[in-house]
Coordinates of C-alpha atoms in Angstrom, one line a residue:
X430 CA 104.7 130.1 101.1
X431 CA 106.0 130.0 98.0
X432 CA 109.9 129.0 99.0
X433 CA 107.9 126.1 100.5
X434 CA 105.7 125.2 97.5
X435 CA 109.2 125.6 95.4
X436 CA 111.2 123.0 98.1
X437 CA 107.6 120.8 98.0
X438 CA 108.4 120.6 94.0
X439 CA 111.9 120.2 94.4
X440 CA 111.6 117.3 96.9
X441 CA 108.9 115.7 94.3
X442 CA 111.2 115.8 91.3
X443 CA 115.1 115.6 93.0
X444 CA 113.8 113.2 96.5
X445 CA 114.4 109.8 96.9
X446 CA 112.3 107.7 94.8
X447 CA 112.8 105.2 97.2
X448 CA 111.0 106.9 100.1
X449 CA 108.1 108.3 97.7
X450 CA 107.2 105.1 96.5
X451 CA 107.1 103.7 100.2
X452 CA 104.4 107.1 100.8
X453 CA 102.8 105.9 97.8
X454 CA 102.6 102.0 99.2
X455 CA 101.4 103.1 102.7
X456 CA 99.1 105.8 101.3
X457 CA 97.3 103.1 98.6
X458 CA 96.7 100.9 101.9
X459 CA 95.6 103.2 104.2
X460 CA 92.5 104.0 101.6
X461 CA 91.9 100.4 100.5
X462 CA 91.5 99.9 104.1
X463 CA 89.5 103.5 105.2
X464 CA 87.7 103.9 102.1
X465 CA 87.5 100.6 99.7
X466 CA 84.8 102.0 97.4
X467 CA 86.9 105.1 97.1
X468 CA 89.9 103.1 96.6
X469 CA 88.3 101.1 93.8
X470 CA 88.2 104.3 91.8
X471 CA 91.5 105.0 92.0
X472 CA 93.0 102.3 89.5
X473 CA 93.5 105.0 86.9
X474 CA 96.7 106.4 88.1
X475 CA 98.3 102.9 88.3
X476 CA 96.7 102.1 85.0
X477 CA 98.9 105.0 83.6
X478 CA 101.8 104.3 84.8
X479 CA 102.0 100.4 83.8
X480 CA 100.9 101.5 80.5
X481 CA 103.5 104.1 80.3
X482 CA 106.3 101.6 81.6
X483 CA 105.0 99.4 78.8
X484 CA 104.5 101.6 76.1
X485 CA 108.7 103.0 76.7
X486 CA 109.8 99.4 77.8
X487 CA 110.5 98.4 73.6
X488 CA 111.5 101.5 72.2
X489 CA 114.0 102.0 75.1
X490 CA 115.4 98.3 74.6
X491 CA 115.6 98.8 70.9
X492 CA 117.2 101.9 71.0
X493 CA 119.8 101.3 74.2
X494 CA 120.6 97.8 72.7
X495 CA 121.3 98.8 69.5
X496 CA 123.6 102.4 70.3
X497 CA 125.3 100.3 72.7
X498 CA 126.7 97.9 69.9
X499 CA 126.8 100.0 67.3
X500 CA 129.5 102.3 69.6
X501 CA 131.5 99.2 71.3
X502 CA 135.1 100.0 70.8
X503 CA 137.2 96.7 69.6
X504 CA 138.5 95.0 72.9
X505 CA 136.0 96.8 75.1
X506 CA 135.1 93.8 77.8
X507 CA 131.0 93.5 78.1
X508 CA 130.8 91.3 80.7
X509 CA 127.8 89.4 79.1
X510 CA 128.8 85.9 79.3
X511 CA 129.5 85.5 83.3
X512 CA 126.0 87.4 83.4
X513 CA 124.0 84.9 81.6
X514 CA 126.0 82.1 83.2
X515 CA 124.4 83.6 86.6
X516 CA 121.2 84.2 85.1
X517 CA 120.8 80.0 83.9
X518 CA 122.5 79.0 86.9
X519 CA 120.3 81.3 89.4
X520 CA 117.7 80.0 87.5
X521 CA 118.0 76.1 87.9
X522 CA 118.8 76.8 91.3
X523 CA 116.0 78.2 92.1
X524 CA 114.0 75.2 90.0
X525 CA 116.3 72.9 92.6
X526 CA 115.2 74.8 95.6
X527 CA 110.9 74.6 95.0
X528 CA 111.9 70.7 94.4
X529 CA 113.7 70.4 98.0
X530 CA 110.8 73.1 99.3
X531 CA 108.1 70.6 98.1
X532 CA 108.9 68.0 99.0
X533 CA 109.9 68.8 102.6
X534 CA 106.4 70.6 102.6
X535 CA 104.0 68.4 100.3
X536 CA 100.9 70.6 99.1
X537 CA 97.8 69.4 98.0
X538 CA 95.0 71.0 95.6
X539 CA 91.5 70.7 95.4
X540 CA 91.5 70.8 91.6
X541 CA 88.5 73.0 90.3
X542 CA 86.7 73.5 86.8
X543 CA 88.5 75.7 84.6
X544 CA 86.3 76.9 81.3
X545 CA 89.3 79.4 80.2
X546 CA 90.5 78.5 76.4
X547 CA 94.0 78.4 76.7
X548 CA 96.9 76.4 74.5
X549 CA 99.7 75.2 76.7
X550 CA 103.2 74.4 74.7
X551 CA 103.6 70.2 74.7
X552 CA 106.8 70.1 75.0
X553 CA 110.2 71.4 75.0
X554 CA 110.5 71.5 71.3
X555 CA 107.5 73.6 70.7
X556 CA 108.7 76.4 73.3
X557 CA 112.0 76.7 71.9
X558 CA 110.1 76.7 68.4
X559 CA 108.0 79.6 69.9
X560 CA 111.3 81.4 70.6
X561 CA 112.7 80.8 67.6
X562 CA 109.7 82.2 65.8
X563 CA 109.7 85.5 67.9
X564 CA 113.1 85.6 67.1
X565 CA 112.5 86.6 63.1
X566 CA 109.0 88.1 63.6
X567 CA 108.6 91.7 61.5
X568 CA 110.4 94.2 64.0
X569 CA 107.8 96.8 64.4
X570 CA 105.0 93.8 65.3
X571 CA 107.4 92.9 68.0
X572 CA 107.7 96.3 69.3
X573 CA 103.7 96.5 69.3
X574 CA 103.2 93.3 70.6
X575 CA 106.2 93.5 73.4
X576 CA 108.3 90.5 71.8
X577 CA 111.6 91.7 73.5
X578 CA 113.0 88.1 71.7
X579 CA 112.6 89.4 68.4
X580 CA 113.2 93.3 70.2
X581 CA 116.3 91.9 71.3
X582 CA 117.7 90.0 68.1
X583 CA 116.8 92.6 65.9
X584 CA 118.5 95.1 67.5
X585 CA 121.3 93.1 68.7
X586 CA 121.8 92.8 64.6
X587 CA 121.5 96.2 63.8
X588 CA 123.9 97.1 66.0
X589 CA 126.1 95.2 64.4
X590 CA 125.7 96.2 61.6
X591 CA 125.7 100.1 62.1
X592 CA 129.6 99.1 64.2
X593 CA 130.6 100.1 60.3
X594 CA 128.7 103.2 60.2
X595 CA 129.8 106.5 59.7
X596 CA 130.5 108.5 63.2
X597 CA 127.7 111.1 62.8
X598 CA 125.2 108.0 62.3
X599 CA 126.4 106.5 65.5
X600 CA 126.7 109.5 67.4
X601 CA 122.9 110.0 65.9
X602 CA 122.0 106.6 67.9
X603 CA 123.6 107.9 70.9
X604 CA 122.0 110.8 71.1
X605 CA 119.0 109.2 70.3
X606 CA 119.8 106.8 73.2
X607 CA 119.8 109.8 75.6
X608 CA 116.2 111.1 74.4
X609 CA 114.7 108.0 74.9
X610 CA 116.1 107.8 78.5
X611 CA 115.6 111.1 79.2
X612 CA 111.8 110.2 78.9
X613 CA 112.3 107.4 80.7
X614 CA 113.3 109.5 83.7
X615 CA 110.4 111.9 83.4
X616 CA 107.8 108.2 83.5
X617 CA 109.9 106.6 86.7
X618 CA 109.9 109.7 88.5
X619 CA 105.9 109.2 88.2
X620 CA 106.2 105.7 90.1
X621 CA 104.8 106.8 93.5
X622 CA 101.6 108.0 92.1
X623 CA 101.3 105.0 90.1
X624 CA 101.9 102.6 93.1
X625 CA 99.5 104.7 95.1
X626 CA 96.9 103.7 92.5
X627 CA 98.2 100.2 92.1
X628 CA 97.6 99.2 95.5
X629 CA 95.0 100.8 96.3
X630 CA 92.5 99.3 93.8
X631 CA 93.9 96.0 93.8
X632 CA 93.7 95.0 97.3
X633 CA 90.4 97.0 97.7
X634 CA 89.0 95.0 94.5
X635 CA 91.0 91.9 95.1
X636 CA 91.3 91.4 98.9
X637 CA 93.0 88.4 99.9
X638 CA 89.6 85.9 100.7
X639 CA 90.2 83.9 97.5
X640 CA 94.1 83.2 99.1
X641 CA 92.5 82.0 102.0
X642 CA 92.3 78.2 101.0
X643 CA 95.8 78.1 99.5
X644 CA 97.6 79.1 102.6
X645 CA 100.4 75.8 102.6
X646 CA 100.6 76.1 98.8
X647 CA 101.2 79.7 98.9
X648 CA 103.4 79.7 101.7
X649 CA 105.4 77.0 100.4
X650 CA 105.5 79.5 96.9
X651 CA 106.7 82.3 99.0
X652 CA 108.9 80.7 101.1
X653 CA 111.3 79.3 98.4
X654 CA 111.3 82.6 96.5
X655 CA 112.4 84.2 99.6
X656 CA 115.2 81.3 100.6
X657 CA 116.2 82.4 96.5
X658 CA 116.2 86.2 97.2
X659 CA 117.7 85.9 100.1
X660 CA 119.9 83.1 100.8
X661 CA 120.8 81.8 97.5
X662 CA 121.1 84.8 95.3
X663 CA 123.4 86.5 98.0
X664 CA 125.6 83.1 97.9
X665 CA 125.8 83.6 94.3
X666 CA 127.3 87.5 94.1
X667 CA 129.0 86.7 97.4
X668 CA 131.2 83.3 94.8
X669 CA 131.6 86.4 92.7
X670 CA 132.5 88.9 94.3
X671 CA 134.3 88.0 97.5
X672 CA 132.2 90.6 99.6
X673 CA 129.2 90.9 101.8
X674 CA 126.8 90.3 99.1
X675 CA 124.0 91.5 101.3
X676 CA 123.8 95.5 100.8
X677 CA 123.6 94.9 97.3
X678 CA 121.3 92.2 97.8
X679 CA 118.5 94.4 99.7
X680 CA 119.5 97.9 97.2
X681 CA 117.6 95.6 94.6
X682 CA 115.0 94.3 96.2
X683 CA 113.8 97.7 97.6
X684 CA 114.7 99.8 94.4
X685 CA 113.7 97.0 91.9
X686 CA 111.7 94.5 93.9
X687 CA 109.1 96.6 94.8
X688 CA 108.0 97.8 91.6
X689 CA 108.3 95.3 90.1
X690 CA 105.6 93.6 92.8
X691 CA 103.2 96.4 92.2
X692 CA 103.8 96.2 88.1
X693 CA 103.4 92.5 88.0
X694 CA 105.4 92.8 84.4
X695 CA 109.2 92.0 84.2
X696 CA 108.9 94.4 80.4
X697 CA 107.5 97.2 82.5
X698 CA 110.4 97.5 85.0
X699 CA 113.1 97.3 82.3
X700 CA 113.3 101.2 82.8
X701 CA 113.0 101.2 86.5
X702 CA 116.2 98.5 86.0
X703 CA 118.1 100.7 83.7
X704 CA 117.7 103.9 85.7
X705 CA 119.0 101.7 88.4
X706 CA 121.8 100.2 87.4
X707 CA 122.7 104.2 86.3
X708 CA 122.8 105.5 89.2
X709 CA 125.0 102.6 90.4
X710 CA 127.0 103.5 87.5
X711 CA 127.6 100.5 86.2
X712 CA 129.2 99.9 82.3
X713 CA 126.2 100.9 80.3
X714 CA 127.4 98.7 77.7
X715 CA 127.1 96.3 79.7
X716 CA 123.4 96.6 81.4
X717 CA 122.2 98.3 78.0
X718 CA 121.9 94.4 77.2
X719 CA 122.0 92.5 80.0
X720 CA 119.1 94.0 81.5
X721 CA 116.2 93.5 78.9
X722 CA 118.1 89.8 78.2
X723 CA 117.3 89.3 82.0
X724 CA 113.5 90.4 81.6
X725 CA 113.5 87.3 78.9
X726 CA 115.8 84.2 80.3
X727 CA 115.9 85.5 83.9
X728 CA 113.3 83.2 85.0
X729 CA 114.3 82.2 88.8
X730 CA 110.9 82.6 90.0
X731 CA 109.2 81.2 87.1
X732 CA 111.1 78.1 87.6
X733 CA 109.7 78.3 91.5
X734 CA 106.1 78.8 90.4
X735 CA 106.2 75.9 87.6
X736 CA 107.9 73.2 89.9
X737 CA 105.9 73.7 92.9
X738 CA 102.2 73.8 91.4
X739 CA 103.4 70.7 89.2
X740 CA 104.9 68.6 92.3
X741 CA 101.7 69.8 94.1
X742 CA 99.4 68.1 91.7
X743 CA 102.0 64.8 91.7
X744 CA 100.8 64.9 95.6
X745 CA 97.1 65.5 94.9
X746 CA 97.2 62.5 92.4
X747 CA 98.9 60.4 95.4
X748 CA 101.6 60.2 92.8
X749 CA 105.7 59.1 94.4
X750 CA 108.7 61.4 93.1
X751 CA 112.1 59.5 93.0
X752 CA 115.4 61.4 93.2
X753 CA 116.7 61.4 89.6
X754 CA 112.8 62.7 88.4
X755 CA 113.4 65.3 90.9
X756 CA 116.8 66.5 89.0
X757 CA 114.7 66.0 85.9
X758 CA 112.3 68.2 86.6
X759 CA 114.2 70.6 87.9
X760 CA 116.3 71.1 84.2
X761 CA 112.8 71.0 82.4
X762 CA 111.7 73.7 84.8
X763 CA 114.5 75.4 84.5
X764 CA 114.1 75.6 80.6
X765 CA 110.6 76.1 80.4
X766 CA 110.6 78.9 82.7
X767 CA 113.7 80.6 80.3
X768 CA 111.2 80.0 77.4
X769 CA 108.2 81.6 79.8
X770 CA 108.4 85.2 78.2
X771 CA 107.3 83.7 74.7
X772 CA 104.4 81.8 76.2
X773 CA 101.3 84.1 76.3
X774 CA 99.9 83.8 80.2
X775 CA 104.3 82.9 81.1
X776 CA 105.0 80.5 83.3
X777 CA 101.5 78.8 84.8
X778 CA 101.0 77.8 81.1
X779 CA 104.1 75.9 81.0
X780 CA 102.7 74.0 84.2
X781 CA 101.3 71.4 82.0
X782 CA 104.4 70.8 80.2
X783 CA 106.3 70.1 83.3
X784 CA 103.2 68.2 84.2
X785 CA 103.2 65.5 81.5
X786 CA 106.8 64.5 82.4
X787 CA 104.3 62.4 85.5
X788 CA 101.7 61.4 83.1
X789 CA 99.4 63.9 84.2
X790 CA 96.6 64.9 81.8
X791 CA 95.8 68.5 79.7
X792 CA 92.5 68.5 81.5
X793 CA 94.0 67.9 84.8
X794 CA 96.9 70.3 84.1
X795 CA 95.0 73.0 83.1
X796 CA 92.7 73.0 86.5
X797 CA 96.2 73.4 88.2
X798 CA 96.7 76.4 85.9
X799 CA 93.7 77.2 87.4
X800 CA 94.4 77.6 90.5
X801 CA 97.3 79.2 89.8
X802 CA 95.6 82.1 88.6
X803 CA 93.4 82.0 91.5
X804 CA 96.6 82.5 93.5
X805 CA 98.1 84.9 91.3
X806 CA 97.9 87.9 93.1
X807 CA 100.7 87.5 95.5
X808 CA 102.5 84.6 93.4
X809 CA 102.9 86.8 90.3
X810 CA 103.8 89.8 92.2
X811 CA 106.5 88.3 94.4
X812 CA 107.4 85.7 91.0
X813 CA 108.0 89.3 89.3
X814 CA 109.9 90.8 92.2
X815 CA 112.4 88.2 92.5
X816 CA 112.7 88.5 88.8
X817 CA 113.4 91.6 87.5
X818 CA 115.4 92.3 91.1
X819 CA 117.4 89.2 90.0
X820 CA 118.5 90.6 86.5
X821 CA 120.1 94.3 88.5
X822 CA 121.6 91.8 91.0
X823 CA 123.4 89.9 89.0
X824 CA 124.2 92.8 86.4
X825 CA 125.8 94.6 88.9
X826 CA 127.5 91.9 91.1
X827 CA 129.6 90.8 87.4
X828 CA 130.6 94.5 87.0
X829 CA 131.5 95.1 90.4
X830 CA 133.5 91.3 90.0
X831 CA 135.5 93.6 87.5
X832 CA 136.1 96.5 89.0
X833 CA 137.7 94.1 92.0
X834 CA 139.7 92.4 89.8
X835 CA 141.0 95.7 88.0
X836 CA 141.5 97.1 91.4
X837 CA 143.5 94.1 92.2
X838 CA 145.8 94.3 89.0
X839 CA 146.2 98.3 90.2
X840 CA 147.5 97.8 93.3
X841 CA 149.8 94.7 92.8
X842 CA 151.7 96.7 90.3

């Protein structure tokens, strides 16, 4: 009995995280479905574990960011230009593909009354302004608040900065580094009860009734994040890497994808993404930044969200989109949707922006906000799946570019 209780612990703490979460996904629906009142009661587990995820999402960024800097040796390669070419260019892409999507597919709303306060950006100006402004907020109010633009800049500086350090200070950070992960571990390896409780309350409390008269615009939502995830992302690593894109493709949607679904929050899974691209064992100087940079420009299906709902009030409004507004809207998406993680409520309050580029009103606009919220359960999840799966993909497919390319140099010699 015990040797079993002792494997039973073993399996809980060394098992694949993978299958564990799965349990936890079947298990959360299996009582929302027996047992909803029951399952109601549940949210506290899942409650924990976003607020854990959140609470270790700055300090880990902070930290990682700024030991990985601070200890670059001169000449080491970081691989962070190709990855942020990948990131904008996945992104407009994917701004390029909702266009083609809706238009092939027009959707129409029935526009209801929206009462929340909210304050939309205007323009372009003002979200790059917004960005600009997070970038020089006070440090420790951006770790409260989860500003990983000022998180970001401020420790991209300090790293900088502490590159003329004495060694014990920088072998401080690194060790420092390790604690931080090390904790990280212990929170991830908590991810299956969290899920569990995640699913369970939320479709027991949500259902799906309210999606019921969105079905074209959802499926239209759905269906070009998909076509991204799957056919346009994997044409992307596959220009980079020369290889059946594919395995890679599907390792990050089930290791990152999925919970990232259940989280909703792009922040959250920054550790799940770290621990990932770990155990890939990929240059840690390299995902150390590009992975929280990805959680803030990475925007593919922020740009999908923000074109379609905008081109599906342009229908409602009987409104006719010519090719060259199309393009246009499809950079302004693009943009807006990089600018989404300093825009409180992301990317459906950027829907008005993209909106006024038809001459669509704020009142208008913000009952197509509306709607999006109403929707929000599967768009935000999926929106946030494609994500934060998106930033490990990428990550990975530049490192493994250079690995090929070493490999190449190896054996022509």
């Amino acid at each position: 009995m015990e040797k079993k209780q002792k494997g039973f612990v073993q399996y809980l703490v060394q098992g694949s995280l993978v299958k564990q979460i799965l349990i936890g996904l079947i298990l959360g629906i299996l009582l929302a479905w027996l047992a909803p009142e029951t399952a109601k009661s549940v949210e506290l587990p899942g409650a924990l574990f976003v607020g854990a995820l959140k609470a270790v999402a700055p300090v880990l960024v902070w930290v990682l960011v700024m030991s990985s800097i601070a200890n670059h040796k001169a000449g080491q390669k970081s691989n962070m230009r190709p990855i942020i070419f990948l990131y904008l260019m996945g992104t407009f892409l994917a701004a390029v593909v909702a266009v083609i999507g809706s238009m092939l597919f027009p959707s129409t709303l029935t526009l209801v009354t929206n009462d929340a306060q909210m304050s939309p950006p205007e323009n372009i100006v003002e979200v790059l302004r917004g960005l600009l402004i997070n970038v020089v907020a006070n440090p420790i109010d951006a770790i409260l608040k989860g500003n990983y633009v000022g998180i970001l800049a401020w420790s991209i500086g300090l790293g900088i900065a502490l590159r003329h350090a004495n060694e014990s200070t920088k072998l401080l950070i690194q060790d420092l580094s390790g604690a931080v992960t090390q904790l990280v571990r212990v929170v991830i390896r908590l991810a299956p009860i969290g899920i569990f409780g995640l699913v369970s309350s939320t479709i027991a409390t949500t259902g799906f009734e309210a999606l019921l008269g969105y079905v074209q615009l959802l499926t239209v939502l759905l269906s070009c994040m998909i076509i991204v995830a799957l056919v346009v992302n994997p044409l992307i690593v596959y220009w980079k890497i020369r290889r059946n894109p594919y395995p890679l493709v599907f390792e990050c949607l089930r290791e990152s994808g999925v919970t990232a679904f259940f989280t909703r929050s792009s922040a959250a899974n920054i550790p799940v993404n770290m621990a990932m691209c770990r155990r890939m064992n990929l240059d840690e100087d390299t995902y150390s930044v590009s992975i929280p940079l990805g959680a803030t420009i990475n925007m593919a299906g922020a740009a999908i969200t923000i074109t379609v709902l905008t081109l599906a009030a342009v229908n409602t409004l009987g409104m006719t989109v010519d090719i060259p507004t199309a393009i246009l809207l499809s950079v302004v998406s693009a943009i807006a949707a990089c600018g989404s993680s300093g825009i409180a409520g992301g990317s459906l309050l950027l829907i008005p922006l993209a909106c006024s580029m038809f001459g669509i009103s704020n009142e208008i606009a913000m009952q197509v906000v509306a709607v999006g919220l109403i929707i929000g359960v599967l768009q935000d999840s999926t929106e946030t799946g494609l994500n934060s799966s998106t930033d490990v993909l990428f990550t990975a497919a530049v490192c493994q570019a250079e690995d090929i390319r070493i490999e190449e140099q190896l054996a022509q010699r």
